């Protein structure tokens, strides 16, 4: 697996099939701590410039895939490497459920009360996965949640807590007891039927993120981060400050 860096953020040059193979290897041969997947996007890269906890989570993550087309573009522009496609959580999750089916023990963490339960029930009905626990994202006792996950011993911990999800996993990965954990944003809501993915044409054109922002006023505040990401990438291309964008073999 080859890893490059974009503005100090690691990105692994993997496609969906390679990601699923990686998940299978971590489930079959677990590490002493939970193996984390982050599906990074331009916003996360921008946030990491000023949020030490997120930067630490990204730099200490075992697998980082390109969630958005912005990352695919930046990797090509800054490193010369070409990602065949983005690998978002919205594609990893259903593909993993379809591949592993009843063999997979899953814990759903996140979203509003009751949503994670419905997401798990729907996923079980469709793919036959085992649900070993659910918990909404509106908790106050983090230690109790971590202990509940540890007791459940899931193969896959699915976390949908927005900007908190990746730092939550990183902060607790040594104690979670899960073999693999992944932050999936609003995908728990999608599985529960609370939200829908963008239309198929937007997915094909790889502008799903743009459609989601355009149709949801709550997301309009994200545009400044996206514009800042473009400025940072172009600035790094024109005036490189470090060797942070060089790739390395792993």
Tab-separated table of C-alpha atoms in Angstrom:
chain	number	residue	atom	x	y	z
A	1	UNK	CA	0.000	0.000	0.000
A	2	UNK	CA	1.376	3.380	-0.979
A	3	UNK	CA	0.764	6.497	1.110
A	4	UNK	CA	1.179	10.128	0.097
A	5	UNK	CA	0.591	13.385	1.943
A	6	UNK	CA	-1.585	16.334	1.010
A	7	UNK	CA	-0.999	19.467	3.082
A	8	UNK	CA	0.316	17.317	5.916
A	9	UNK	CA	-2.579	14.846	5.742
A	10	UNK	CA	-1.820	11.222	4.771
A	11	UNK	CA	-3.826	9.624	1.980
A	12	UNK	CA	-3.570	5.962	1.015
A	13	UNK	CA	-3.687	5.159	-2.702
A	14	UNK	CA	-6.331	2.442	-2.492
A	15	UNK	CA	-9.531	1.630	-4.331
A	16	UNK	CA	-12.701	0.096	-2.905
A	17	UNK	CA	-11.621	-3.508	-3.473
A	18	UNK	CA	-8.277	-2.916	-1.772
A	19	UNK	CA	-10.083	-1.266	1.126
A	20	UNK	CA	-12.354	-4.280	1.567
A	21	UNK	CA	-9.354	-6.607	1.437
A	22	UNK	CA	-7.672	-4.487	4.111
A	23	UNK	CA	-10.761	-4.701	6.330
A	24	UNK	CA	-10.903	-8.465	5.888
A	25	UNK	CA	-7.239	-8.830	6.852
A	26	UNK	CA	-7.710	-6.753	10.013
A	27	UNK	CA	-10.769	-8.759	11.016
A	28	UNK	CA	-9.029	-12.088	10.335
A	29	UNK	CA	-5.760	-11.022	11.968
A	30	UNK	CA	-6.628	-8.306	14.497
A	31	UNK	CA	-4.065	-5.904	15.873
A	32	UNK	CA	-3.642	-5.285	19.619
A	33	UNK	CA	-5.697	-2.102	19.196
A	34	UNK	CA	-8.597	-1.118	16.976
A	35	UNK	CA	-7.564	-0.429	13.353
A	36	UNK	CA	-9.032	2.883	12.212
A	37	UNK	CA	-10.299	4.009	8.808
A	38	UNK	CA	-10.753	7.703	8.054
A	39	UNK	CA	-12.415	8.734	4.805
A	40	UNK	CA	-10.859	12.159	4.465
A	41	UNK	CA	-12.196	15.126	2.512
A	42	UNK	CA	-11.123	18.743	1.894
A	43	UNK	CA	-12.864	19.964	5.032
A	44	UNK	CA	-10.947	17.540	7.242
A	45	UNK	CA	-7.651	18.616	5.684
A	46	UNK	CA	-8.475	22.276	6.363
A	47	UNK	CA	-9.622	21.569	9.915
A	48	UNK	CA	-6.453	19.604	10.628
A	49	UNK	CA	-4.402	22.753	10.010
A	50	UNK	CA	-5.805	24.267	13.231
A	51	UNK	CA	-7.119	21.266	15.206
A	52	UNK	CA	-4.258	19.298	16.808
A	53	UNK	CA	-6.493	16.404	17.886
A	54	UNK	CA	-7.742	15.834	14.339
A	55	UNK	CA	-4.252	16.182	12.892
A	56	UNK	CA	-3.001	13.580	15.366
A	57	UNK	CA	-5.875	11.253	14.459
A	58	UNK	CA	-5.114	11.568	10.749
A	59	UNK	CA	-1.398	11.020	11.187
A	60	UNK	CA	-1.953	8.014	13.446
A	61	UNK	CA	-4.670	6.387	11.348
A	62	UNK	CA	-4.065	2.947	9.843
A	63	UNK	CA	-6.013	3.554	6.605
A	64	UNK	CA	-7.059	6.893	5.087
A	65	UNK	CA	-9.133	6.859	1.913
A	66	UNK	CA	-10.091	9.743	-0.354
A	67	UNK	CA	-13.706	10.573	0.398
A	68	UNK	CA	-14.105	13.474	-2.021
A	69	UNK	CA	-13.088	14.409	-5.538
A	70	UNK	CA	-11.165	17.326	-4.025
A	71	UNK	CA	-8.728	14.897	-2.422
A	72	UNK	CA	-8.366	12.951	-5.680
A	73	UNK	CA	-7.580	16.238	-7.455
A	74	UNK	CA	-5.108	17.373	-4.801
A	75	UNK	CA	-3.267	14.039	-4.778
A	76	UNK	CA	-2.770	14.237	-8.533
A	77	UNK	CA	-1.748	17.898	-8.508
A	78	UNK	CA	0.631	17.761	-5.551
A	79	UNK	CA	2.095	14.273	-5.770
A	80	UNK	CA	1.685	13.206	-9.390
A	81	UNK	CA	-0.113	10.023	-8.322
A	82	UNK	CA	-3.520	9.137	-9.745
A	83	UNK	CA	-6.238	7.655	-7.602
A	84	UNK	CA	-8.567	5.557	-9.731
A	85	UNK	CA	-11.528	6.858	-7.753
A	86	UNK	CA	-12.633	8.190	-4.398
A	87	UNK	CA	-13.521	5.689	-1.655
A	88	UNK	CA	-16.171	7.267	0.577
A	89	UNK	CA	-17.791	5.714	3.614
A	90	UNK	CA	-21.107	5.689	1.760
A	91	UNK	CA	-19.615	3.057	-0.551
A	92	UNK	CA	-17.341	1.211	1.889
A	93	UNK	CA	-20.118	0.396	4.326
A	94	UNK	CA	-22.669	-1.283	2.017
A	95	UNK	CA	-19.873	-3.028	0.111
A	96	UNK	CA	-18.466	-4.439	3.362
A	97	UNK	CA	-21.912	-5.552	4.517
A	98	UNK	CA	-22.528	-7.272	1.173
A	99	UNK	CA	-19.124	-8.964	1.191
A	100	UNK	CA	-19.114	-10.297	4.753
A	101	UNK	CA	-22.837	-10.708	5.455
A	102	UNK	CA	-23.676	-12.892	8.474
A	103	UNK	CA	-19.980	-13.278	9.326
A	104	UNK	CA	-19.776	-9.608	10.332
A	105	UNK	CA	-20.524	-8.376	13.859
A	106	UNK	CA	-21.316	-4.648	13.744
A	107	UNK	CA	-21.800	-1.974	16.400
A	108	UNK	CA	-23.590	1.224	15.307
A	109	UNK	CA	-22.699	4.414	17.186
A	110	UNK	CA	-24.118	7.823	16.333
A	111	UNK	CA	-27.073	9.830	15.009
A	112	UNK	CA	-30.186	10.779	16.983
A	113	UNK	CA	-31.837	8.455	19.525
A	114	UNK	CA	-33.421	5.463	17.823
A	115	UNK	CA	-31.762	6.052	14.454
A	116	UNK	CA	-28.784	3.723	14.983
A	117	UNK	CA	-31.198	0.967	16.007
A	118	UNK	CA	-33.241	1.363	12.807
A	119	UNK	CA	-30.061	1.505	10.741
A	120	UNK	CA	-28.884	-1.753	12.261
A	121	UNK	CA	-32.231	-3.440	11.758
A	122	UNK	CA	-32.385	-2.363	8.115
A	123	UNK	CA	-28.794	-3.468	7.467
A	124	UNK	CA	-29.457	-6.832	9.089
A	125	UNK	CA	-32.597	-7.347	7.002
A	126	UNK	CA	-30.803	-6.463	3.769
A	127	UNK	CA	-27.360	-8.029	4.210
A	128	UNK	CA	-27.747	-10.445	7.114
A	129	UNK	CA	-25.059	-8.853	9.281
A	130	UNK	CA	-25.038	-9.423	13.036
A	131	UNK	CA	-25.818	-6.408	15.221
A	132	UNK	CA	-23.872	-6.603	18.479
A	133	UNK	CA	-24.782	-3.143	19.796
A	134	UNK	CA	-26.230	0.298	19.074
A	135	UNK	CA	-25.822	3.689	20.734
A	136	UNK	CA	-26.952	7.141	19.666
A	137	UNK	CA	-24.467	9.986	19.420
A	138	UNK	CA	-26.048	12.138	22.138
A	139	UNK	CA	-24.252	10.650	25.115
A	140	UNK	CA	-22.482	12.368	27.989
A	141	UNK	CA	-20.628	9.438	29.552
A	142	UNK	CA	-17.915	8.520	27.038
A	143	UNK	CA	-16.330	5.970	29.346
A	144	UNK	CA	-19.594	4.022	29.577
A	145	UNK	CA	-19.956	3.999	25.790
A	146	UNK	CA	-16.373	2.829	25.292
A	147	UNK	CA	-16.876	0.052	27.833
A	148	UNK	CA	-20.116	-1.074	26.154
A	149	UNK	CA	-18.307	-1.321	22.813
A	150	UNK	CA	-15.417	-3.189	24.436
A	151	UNK	CA	-17.823	-5.677	25.948
A	152	UNK	CA	-19.549	-6.196	22.580
A	153	UNK	CA	-16.248	-6.944	20.758
A	154	UNK	CA	-17.483	-5.974	17.266
A	155	UNK	CA	-15.671	-6.828	14.078
A	156	UNK	CA	-16.672	-3.418	12.735
A	157	UNK	CA	-17.511	-0.293	14.725
A	158	UNK	CA	-19.483	2.181	12.609
A	159	UNK	CA	-19.373	5.736	13.998
A	160	UNK	CA	-21.546	8.538	12.650
A	161	UNK	CA	-20.870	11.559	14.859
A	162	UNK	CA	-19.914	14.242	12.360
A	163	UNK	CA	-16.748	16.131	13.158
A	164	UNK	CA	-16.311	14.234	16.447
A	165	UNK	CA	-16.162	10.738	15.001
A	166	UNK	CA	-12.532	10.419	13.951
A	167	UNK	CA	-11.061	11.947	17.105
A	168	UNK	CA	-13.385	9.785	19.238
A	169	UNK	CA	-12.071	6.630	17.572
A	170	UNK	CA	-8.435	7.731	17.738
A	171	UNK	CA	-8.680	8.779	21.387
A	172	UNK	CA	-10.159	5.428	22.425
A	173	UNK	CA	-8.768	2.963	19.872
A	174	UNK	CA	-6.627	1.126	22.433
A	175	UNK	CA	-9.721	0.406	24.578
A	176	UNK	CA	-12.583	-0.052	22.105
A	177	UNK	CA	-12.170	-3.780	21.574
A	178	UNK	CA	-13.338	-3.486	17.964
A	179	UNK	CA	-11.199	-4.970	15.224
A	180	UNK	CA	-11.919	-2.149	12.763
A	181	UNK	CA	-13.600	1.232	13.275
A	182	UNK	CA	-14.726	3.666	10.608
A	183	UNK	CA	-16.290	7.120	10.700
A	184	UNK	CA	-19.181	7.331	8.229
A	185	UNK	CA	-20.742	10.761	8.759
A	186	UNK	CA	-24.457	10.710	7.914
A	187	UNK	CA	-24.494	7.162	6.557
A	188	UNK	CA	-26.258	5.860	9.660
A	189	UNK	CA	-29.128	8.228	8.863
A	190	UNK	CA	-29.167	6.936	5.283
A	191	UNK	CA	-29.318	3.297	6.405
A	192	UNK	CA	-32.120	4.164	8.815
A	193	UNK	CA	-34.143	5.850	6.082
A	194	UNK	CA	-33.827	9.250	7.770
A	195	UNK	CA	-31.861	10.740	4.864
A	196	UNK	CA	-31.178	9.922	1.239
A	197	UNK	CA	-28.007	9.924	-0.793
A	198	UNK	CA	-27.756	12.376	-3.651
A	199	UNK	CA	-29.367	11.305	-6.958
A	200	UNK	CA	-27.607	8.628	-8.988
A	201	UNK	CA	-26.591	11.154	-11.665
A	202	UNK	CA	-24.773	13.224	-9.023
A	203	UNK	CA	-22.990	10.114	-7.765
A	204	UNK	CA	-21.894	9.227	-11.314
A	205	UNK	CA	-20.574	12.750	-11.894
A	206	UNK	CA	-18.861	12.620	-8.484
A	207	UNK	CA	-20.526	15.838	-7.307
A	208	UNK	CA	-22.621	14.207	-4.596
A	209	UNK	CA	-20.990	16.464	-2.001
A	210	UNK	CA	-21.947	19.587	-3.970
A	211	UNK	CA	-25.576	18.524	-4.318
A	212	UNK	CA	-25.811	17.734	-0.600
A	213	UNK	CA	-24.491	21.174	0.295
A	214	UNK	CA	-26.700	22.965	-2.220
A	215	UNK	CA	-29.866	21.257	-0.960
A	216	UNK	CA	-29.178	21.632	2.762
A	217	UNK	CA	-28.942	25.172	4.162
A	218	UNK	CA	-27.230	23.805	7.283
A	219	UNK	CA	-24.261	22.828	5.107
A	220	UNK	CA	-23.839	26.199	3.393
A	221	UNK	CA	-21.287	27.276	5.994
A	222	UNK	CA	-18.951	24.575	4.658
A	223	UNK	CA	-18.223	26.421	1.420
A	224	UNK	CA	-15.511	28.648	2.968
A	225	UNK	CA	-13.534	25.564	4.004
A	226	UNK	CA	-13.772	24.131	0.507
A	227	UNK	CA	-12.547	27.382	-1.023
A	228	UNK	CA	-9.736	27.562	1.543
A	229	UNK	CA	-8.714	24.014	0.613
A	230	UNK	CA	-8.407	25.000	-3.042
A	231	UNK	CA	-6.307	28.038	-2.090
A	232	UNK	CA	-4.032	25.908	0.106
A	233	UNK	CA	-3.521	23.289	-2.595
A	234	UNK	CA	-2.786	25.843	-5.298
A	235	UNK	CA	-0.480	27.696	-2.937
A	236	UNK	CA	1.417	24.498	-2.134
A	237	UNK	CA	1.714	23.735	-5.836
A	238	UNK	CA	3.082	27.191	-6.655
A	239	UNK	CA	5.123	27.771	-3.514
A	240	UNK	CA	5.865	24.433	-1.817
A	241	UNK	CA	6.817	24.972	1.807
A	242	UNK	CA	7.995	21.478	2.642
A	243	UNK	CA	8.323	17.927	1.438
A	244	UNK	CA	4.920	17.145	2.965
A	245	UNK	CA	3.399	16.158	-0.368
A	246	UNK	CA	5.933	13.476	-1.288
A	247	UNK	CA	4.816	9.880	-1.411
A	248	UNK	CA	6.435	6.988	0.360
A	249	UNK	CA	6.105	3.278	-0.162
A	250	UNK	CA	4.738	1.164	2.634
